[in-house]
PDB file of C-alpha atoms in Angstrom:
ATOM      1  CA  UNK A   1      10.894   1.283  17.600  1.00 42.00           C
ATOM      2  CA  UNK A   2      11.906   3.762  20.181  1.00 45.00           C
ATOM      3  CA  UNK A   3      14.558   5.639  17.888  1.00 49.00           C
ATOM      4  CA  UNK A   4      16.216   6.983  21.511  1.00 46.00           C
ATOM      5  CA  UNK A   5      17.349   3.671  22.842  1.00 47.00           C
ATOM      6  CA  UNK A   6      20.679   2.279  22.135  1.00 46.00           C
ATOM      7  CA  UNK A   7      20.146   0.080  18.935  1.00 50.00           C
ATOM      8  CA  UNK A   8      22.773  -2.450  17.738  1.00 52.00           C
ATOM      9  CA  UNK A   9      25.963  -1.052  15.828  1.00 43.00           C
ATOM     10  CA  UNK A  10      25.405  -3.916  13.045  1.00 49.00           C
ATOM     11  CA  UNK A  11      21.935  -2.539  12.444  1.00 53.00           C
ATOM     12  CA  UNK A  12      21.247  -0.178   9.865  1.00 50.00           C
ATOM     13  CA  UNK A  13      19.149   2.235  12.146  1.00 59.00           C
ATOM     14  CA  UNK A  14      15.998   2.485  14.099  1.00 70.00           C
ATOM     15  CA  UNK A  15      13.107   1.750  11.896  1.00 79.00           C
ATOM     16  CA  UNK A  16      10.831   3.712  14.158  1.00 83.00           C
ATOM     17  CA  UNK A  17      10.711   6.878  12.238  1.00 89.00           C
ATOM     18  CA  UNK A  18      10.167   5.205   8.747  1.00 92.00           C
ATOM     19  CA  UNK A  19       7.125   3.079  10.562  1.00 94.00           C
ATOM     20  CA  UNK A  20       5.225   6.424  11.391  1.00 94.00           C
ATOM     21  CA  UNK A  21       5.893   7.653   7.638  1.00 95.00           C
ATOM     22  CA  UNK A  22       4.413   4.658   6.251  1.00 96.00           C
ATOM     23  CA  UNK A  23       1.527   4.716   8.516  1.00 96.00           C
ATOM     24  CA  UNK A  24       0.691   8.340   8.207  1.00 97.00           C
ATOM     25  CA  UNK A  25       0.638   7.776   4.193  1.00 97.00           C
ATOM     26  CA  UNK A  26      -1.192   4.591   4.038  1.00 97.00           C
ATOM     27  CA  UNK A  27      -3.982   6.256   6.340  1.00 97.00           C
ATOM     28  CA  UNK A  28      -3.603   9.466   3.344  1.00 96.00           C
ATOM     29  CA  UNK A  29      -4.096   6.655   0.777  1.00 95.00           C
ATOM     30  CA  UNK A  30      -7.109   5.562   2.718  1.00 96.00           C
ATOM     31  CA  UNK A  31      -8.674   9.087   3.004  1.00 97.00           C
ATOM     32  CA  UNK A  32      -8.286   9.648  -0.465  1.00 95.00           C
ATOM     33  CA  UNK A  33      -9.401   6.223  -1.755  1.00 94.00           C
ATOM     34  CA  UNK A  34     -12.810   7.061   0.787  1.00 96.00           C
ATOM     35  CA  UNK A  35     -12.879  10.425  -0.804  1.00 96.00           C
ATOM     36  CA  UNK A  36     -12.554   8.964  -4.179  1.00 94.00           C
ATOM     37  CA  UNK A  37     -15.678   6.566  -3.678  1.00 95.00           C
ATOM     38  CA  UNK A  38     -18.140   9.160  -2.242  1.00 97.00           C
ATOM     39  CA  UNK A  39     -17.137  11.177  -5.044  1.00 96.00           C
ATOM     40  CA  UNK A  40     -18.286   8.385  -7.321  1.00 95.00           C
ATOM     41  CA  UNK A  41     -21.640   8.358  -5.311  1.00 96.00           C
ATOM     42  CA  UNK A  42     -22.192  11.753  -5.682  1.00 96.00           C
ATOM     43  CA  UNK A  43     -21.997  11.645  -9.301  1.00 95.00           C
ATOM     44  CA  UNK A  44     -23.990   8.811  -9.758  1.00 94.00           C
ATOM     45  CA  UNK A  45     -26.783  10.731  -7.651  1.00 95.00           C
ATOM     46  CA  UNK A  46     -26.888  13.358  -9.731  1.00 92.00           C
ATOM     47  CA  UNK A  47     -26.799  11.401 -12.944  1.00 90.00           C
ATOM     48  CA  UNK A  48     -25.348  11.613 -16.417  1.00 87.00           C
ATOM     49  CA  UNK A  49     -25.479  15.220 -17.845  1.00 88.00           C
ATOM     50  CA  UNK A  50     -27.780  15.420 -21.362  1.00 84.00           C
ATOM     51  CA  UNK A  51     -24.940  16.077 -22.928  1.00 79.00           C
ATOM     52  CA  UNK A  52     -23.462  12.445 -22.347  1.00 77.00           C
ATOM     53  CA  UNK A  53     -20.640  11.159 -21.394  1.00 78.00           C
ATOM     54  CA  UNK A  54     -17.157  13.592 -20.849  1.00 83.00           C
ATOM     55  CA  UNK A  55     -14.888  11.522 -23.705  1.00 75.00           C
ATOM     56  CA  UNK A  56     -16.895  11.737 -26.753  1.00 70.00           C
ATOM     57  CA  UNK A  57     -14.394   9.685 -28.448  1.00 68.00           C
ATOM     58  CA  UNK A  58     -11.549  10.795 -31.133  1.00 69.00           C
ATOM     59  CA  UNK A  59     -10.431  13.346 -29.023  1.00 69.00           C
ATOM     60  CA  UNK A  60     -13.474  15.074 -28.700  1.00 76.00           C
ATOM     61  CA  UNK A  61     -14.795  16.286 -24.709  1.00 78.00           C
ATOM     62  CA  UNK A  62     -17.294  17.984 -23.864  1.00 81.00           C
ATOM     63  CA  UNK A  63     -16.849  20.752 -20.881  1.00 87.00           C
ATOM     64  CA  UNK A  64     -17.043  19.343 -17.037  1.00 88.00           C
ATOM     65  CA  UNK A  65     -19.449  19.824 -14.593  1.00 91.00           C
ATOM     66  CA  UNK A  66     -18.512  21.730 -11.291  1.00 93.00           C
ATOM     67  CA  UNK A  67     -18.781  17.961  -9.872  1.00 94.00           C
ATOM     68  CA  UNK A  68     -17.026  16.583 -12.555  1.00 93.00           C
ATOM     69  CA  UNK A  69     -13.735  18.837 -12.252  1.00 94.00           C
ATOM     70  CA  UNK A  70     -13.883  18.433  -8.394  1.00 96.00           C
ATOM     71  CA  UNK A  71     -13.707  14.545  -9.028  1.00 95.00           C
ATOM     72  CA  UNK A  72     -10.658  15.196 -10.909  1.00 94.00           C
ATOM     73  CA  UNK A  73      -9.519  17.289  -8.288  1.00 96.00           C
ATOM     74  CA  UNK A  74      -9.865  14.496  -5.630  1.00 95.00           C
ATOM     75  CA  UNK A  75      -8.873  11.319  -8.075  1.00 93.00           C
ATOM     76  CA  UNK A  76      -5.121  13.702  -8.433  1.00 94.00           C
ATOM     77  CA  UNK A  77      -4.607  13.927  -4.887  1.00 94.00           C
ATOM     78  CA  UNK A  78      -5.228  10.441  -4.649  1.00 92.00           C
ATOM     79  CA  UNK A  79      -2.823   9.586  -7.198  1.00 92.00           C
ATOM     80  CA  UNK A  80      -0.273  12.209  -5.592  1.00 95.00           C
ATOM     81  CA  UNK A  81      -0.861  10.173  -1.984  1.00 95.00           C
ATOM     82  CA  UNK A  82      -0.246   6.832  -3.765  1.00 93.00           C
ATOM     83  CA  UNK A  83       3.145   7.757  -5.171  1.00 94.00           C
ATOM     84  CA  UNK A  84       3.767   9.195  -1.466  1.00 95.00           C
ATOM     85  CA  UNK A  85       2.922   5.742   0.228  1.00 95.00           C
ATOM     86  CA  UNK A  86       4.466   4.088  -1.875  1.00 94.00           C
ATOM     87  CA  UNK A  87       7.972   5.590  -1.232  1.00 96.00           C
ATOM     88  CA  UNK A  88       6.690   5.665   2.705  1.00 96.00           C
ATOM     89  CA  UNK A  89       5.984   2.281   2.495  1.00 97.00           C
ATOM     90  CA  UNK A  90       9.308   0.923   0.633  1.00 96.00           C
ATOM     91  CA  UNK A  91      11.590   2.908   2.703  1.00 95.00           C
ATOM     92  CA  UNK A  92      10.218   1.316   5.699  1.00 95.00           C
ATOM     93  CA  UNK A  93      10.238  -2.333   4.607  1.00 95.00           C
ATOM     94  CA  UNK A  94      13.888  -1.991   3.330  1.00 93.00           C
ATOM     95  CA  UNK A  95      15.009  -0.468   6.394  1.00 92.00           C
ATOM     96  CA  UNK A  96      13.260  -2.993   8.388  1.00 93.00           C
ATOM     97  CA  UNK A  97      14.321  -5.756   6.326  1.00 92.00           C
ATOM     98  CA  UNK A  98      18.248  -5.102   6.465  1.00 90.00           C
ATOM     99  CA  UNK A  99      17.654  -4.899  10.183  1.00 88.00           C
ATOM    100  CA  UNK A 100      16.070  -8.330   9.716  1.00 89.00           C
ATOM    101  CA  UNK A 101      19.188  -9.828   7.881  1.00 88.00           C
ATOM    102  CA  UNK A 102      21.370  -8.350  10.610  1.00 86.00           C
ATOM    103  CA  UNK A 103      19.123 -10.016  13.205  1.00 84.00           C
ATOM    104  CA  UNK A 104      18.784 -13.578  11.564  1.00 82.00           C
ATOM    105  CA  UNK A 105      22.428 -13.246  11.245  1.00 81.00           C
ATOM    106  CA  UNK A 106      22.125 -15.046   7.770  1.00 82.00           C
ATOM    107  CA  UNK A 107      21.094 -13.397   4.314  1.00 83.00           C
ATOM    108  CA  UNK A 108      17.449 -13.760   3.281  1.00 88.00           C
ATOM    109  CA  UNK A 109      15.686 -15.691   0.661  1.00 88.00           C
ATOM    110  CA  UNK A 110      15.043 -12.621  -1.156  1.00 88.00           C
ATOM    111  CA  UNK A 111      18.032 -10.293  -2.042  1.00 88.00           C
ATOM    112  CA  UNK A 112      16.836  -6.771  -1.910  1.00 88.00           C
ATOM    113  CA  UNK A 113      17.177  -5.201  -4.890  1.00 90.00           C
ATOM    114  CA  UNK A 114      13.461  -7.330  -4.840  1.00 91.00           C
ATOM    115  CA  UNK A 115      12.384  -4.636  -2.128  1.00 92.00           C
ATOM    116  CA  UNK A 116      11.613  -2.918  -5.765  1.00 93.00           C
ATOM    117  CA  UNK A 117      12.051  -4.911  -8.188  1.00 92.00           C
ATOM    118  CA  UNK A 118       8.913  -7.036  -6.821  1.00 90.00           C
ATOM    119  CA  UNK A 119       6.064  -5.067  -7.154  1.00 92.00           C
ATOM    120  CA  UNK A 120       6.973  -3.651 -10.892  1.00 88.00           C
ATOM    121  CA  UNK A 121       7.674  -7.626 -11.859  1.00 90.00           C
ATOM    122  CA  UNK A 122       4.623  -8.323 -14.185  1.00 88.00           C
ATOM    123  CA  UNK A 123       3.478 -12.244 -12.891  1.00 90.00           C
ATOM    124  CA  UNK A 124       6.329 -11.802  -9.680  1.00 90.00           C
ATOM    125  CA  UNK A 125       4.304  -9.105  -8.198  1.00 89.00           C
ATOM    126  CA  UNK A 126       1.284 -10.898  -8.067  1.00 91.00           C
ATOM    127  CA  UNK A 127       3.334 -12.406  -5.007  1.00 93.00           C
ATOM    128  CA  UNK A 128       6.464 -11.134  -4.598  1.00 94.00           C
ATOM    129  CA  UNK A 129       6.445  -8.404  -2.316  1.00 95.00           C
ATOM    130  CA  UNK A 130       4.112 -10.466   0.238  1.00 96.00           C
ATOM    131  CA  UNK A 131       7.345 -13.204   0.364  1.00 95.00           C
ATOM    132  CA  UNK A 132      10.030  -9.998   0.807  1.00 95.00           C
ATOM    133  CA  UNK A 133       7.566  -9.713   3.873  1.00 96.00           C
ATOM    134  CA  UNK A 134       7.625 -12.977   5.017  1.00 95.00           C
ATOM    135  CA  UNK A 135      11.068 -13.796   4.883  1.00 94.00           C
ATOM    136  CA  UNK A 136      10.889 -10.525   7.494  1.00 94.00           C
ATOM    137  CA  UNK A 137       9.232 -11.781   9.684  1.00 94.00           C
ATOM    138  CA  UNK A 138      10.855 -15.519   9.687  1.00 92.00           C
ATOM    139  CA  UNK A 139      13.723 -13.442  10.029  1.00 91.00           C
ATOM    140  CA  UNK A 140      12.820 -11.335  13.262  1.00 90.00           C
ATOM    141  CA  UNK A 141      10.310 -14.050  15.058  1.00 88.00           C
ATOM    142  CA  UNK A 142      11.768 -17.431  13.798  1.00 87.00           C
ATOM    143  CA  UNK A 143       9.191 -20.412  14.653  1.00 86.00           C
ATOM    144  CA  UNK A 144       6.267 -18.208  14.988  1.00 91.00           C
ATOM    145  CA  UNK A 145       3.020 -17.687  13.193  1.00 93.00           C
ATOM    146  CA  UNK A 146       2.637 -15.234  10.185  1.00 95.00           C
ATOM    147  CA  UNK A 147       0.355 -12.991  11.210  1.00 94.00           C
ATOM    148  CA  UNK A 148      -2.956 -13.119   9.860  1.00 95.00           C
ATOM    149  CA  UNK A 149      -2.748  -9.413   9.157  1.00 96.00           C
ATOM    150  CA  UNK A 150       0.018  -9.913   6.136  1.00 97.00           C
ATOM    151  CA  UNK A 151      -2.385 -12.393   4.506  1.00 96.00           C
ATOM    152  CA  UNK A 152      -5.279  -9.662   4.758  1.00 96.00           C
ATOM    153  CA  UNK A 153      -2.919  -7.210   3.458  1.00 96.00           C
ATOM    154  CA  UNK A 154      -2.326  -8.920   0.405  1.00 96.00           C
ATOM    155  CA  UNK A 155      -5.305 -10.103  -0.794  1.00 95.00           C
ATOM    156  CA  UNK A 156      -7.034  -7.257  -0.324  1.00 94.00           C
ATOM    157  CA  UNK A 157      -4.397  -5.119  -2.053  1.00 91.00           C
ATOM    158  CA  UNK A 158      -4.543  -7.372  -5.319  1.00 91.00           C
ATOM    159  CA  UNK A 159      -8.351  -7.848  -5.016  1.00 89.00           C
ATOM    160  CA  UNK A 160      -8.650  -3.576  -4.773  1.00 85.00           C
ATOM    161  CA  UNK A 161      -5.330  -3.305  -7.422  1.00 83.00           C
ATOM    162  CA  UNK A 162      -6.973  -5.674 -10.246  1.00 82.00           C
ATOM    163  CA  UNK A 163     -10.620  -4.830 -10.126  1.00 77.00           C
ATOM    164  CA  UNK A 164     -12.720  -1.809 -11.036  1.00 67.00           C
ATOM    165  CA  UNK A 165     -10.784   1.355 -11.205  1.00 67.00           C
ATOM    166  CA  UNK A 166      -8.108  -0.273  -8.368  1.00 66.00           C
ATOM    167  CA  UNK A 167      -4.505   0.763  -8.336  1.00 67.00           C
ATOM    168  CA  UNK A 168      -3.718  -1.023 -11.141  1.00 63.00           C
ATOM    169  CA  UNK A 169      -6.434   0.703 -13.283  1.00 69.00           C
ATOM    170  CA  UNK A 170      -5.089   2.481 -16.254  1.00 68.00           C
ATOM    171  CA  UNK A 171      -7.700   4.176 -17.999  1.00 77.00           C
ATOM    172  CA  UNK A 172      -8.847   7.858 -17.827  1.00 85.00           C
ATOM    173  CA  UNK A 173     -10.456  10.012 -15.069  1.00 89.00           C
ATOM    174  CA  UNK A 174     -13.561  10.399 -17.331  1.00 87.00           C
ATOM    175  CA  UNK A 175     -13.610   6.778 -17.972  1.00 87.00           C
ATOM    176  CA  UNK A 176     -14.021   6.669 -13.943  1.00 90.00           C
ATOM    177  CA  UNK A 177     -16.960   9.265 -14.118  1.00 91.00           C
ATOM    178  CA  UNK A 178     -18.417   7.626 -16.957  1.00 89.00           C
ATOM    179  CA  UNK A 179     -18.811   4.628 -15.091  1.00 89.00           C
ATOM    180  CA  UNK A 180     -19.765   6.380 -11.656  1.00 91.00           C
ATOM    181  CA  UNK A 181     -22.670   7.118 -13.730  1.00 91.00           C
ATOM    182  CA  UNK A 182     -23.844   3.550 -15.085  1.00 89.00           C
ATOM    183  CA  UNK A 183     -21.781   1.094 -12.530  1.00 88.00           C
ATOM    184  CA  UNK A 184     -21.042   3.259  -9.758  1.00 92.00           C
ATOM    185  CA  UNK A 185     -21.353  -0.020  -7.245  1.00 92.00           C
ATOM    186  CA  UNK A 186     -18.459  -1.611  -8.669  1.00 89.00           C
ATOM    187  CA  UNK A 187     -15.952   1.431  -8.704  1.00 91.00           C
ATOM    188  CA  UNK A 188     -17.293   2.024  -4.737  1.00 93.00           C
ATOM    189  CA  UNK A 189     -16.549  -2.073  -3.907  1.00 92.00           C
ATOM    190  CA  UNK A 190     -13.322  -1.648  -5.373  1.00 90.00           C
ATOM    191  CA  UNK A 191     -12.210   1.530  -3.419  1.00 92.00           C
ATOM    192  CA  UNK A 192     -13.414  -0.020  -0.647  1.00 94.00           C
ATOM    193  CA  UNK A 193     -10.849  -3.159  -0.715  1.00 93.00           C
ATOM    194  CA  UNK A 194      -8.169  -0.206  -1.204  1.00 92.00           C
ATOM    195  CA  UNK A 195      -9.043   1.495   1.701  1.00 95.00           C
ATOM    196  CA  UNK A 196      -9.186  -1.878   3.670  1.00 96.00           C
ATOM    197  CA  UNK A 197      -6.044  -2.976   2.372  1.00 95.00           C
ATOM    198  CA  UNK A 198      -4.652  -0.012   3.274  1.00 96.00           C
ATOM    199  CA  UNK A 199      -5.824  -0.510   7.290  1.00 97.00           C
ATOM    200  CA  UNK A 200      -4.300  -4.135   6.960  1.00 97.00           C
ATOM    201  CA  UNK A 201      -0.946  -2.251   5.719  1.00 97.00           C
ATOM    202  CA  UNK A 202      -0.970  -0.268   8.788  1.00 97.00           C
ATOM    203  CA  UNK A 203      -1.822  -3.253  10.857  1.00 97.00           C
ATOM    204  CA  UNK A 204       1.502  -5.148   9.047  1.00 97.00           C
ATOM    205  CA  UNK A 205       3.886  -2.345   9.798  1.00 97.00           C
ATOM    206  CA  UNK A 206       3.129  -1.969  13.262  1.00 95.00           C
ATOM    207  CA  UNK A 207       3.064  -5.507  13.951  1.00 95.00           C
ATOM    208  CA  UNK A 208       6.667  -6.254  12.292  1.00 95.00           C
ATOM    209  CA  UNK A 209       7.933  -3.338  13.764  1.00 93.00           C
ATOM    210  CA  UNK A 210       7.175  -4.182  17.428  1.00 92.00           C
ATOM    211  CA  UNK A 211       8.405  -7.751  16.409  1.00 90.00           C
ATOM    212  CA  UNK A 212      11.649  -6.002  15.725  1.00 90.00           C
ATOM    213  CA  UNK A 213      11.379  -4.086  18.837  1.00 86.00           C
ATOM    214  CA  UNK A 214      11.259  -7.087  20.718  1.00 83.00           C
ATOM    215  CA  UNK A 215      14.212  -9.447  18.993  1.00 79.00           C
ATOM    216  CA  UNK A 216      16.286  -5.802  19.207  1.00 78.00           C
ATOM    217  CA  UNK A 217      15.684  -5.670  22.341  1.00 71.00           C
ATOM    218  CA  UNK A 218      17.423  -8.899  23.392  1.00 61.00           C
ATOM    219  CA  UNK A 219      20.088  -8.540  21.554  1.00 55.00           C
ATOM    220  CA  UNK A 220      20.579  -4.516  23.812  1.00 52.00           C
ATOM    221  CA  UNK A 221      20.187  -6.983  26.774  1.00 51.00           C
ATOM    222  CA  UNK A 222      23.018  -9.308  26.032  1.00 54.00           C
ATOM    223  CA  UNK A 223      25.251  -6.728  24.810  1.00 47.00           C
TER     224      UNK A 223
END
């Protein structure tokens, strides 16, 4: 949204400015999550040291290689552009949401404290934060198609969260290299959903945002 034009007084602001953030950090996320898989390639090309694997086990690690430390270089910026997006992204879909309600003219299904709440849920945010999302957009184009973009979003985003070493996974860095070196296929398949999920993510704020342009728009005309 054009953050110069006159917006509605009942709105709570342009949503313009919070779209860009959101898109700048989920195209980080992507770059990293890229980074992170031909990282992953790279060490399984040059194959497990003779030493073994990093984590001996009990506590016990042997010293990194130069390609090993850079990996856990790249997997901390990645982890540092997640917790970015993340706050990118929320910021964005409460804003845009409120604006929603204010639109609609009527509360949503979804109260949103779930703008959170949803994605730390266990169960609930295996679909939670795609409804918030949809009650957005029934909000802002009422009687018209979801677009096929939020579907994409989402099930790419749990397909890349749940498998391999997705968002969701908890071990260890060296558990990551370890595998790079035995299974590095799987690790690269799930980065790859990440990274597309984060290009649908883009595709879904841009899309809702205009959407809002538009039904904002009408309401500047009446006034």
């Amino acid at each position: 949204m054009d953050d110069r034009k006159p917006q509605p007084a009942f709105l709570a602001g342009p949503v313009g400015r919070s779209a860009r953030s959101a898109t700048v950090a989920l195209v980080a996320v992507g770059a990293a999550w890229a980074a992170r898989a031909a990282w992953q390639i790279r060490l399984a090309a040059a194959g497990a040291p003779a030493s073994g694997p990093p984590d001996r086990g009990d506590g016990r690690h042997r010293p990194l290689t130069s390609l090993e430390n850079s990996y856990h270089l790249v997997s901390a910026l990645g982890d540092a552009a997640v917790l970015l997006c993340a706050a990118a992204f929320l910021a964005w879909l409460l804003r845009i949401r409120d604006n929603a309600a204010a639109l609609s003219g009527r509360p949503l299904r979804h109260a949103w404290p779930w703008v959170y709440a949803g994605w730390v849920t266990p169960v609930a945010n295996l679909w939670l934060p795609r409804a918030v999302v949809v009650d957005v957009h029934r909000a802002i184009a009422p009687g018209q198609r979801l677009p096929r973009c939020v579907n994409w979003w989402w099930g790419l985003w749990l397909a890349g969260s749940l498998s391999g070493a997705g968002l969701m996974y908890t071990g260890t860095t060296d558990s990551v290299i370890e595998r790079a070196y035995t299974d590095v296929w799987q690790l690269v398949a799930a980065d790859a959903m990440v990274v597309a999920a984060a290009v649908a993510a883009i595709l879904v704020v841009r899309t809702l945002t205009a959407a809002q342009r538009t039904r904002t728009a009408v309401f500047v005309r009446r006034d």
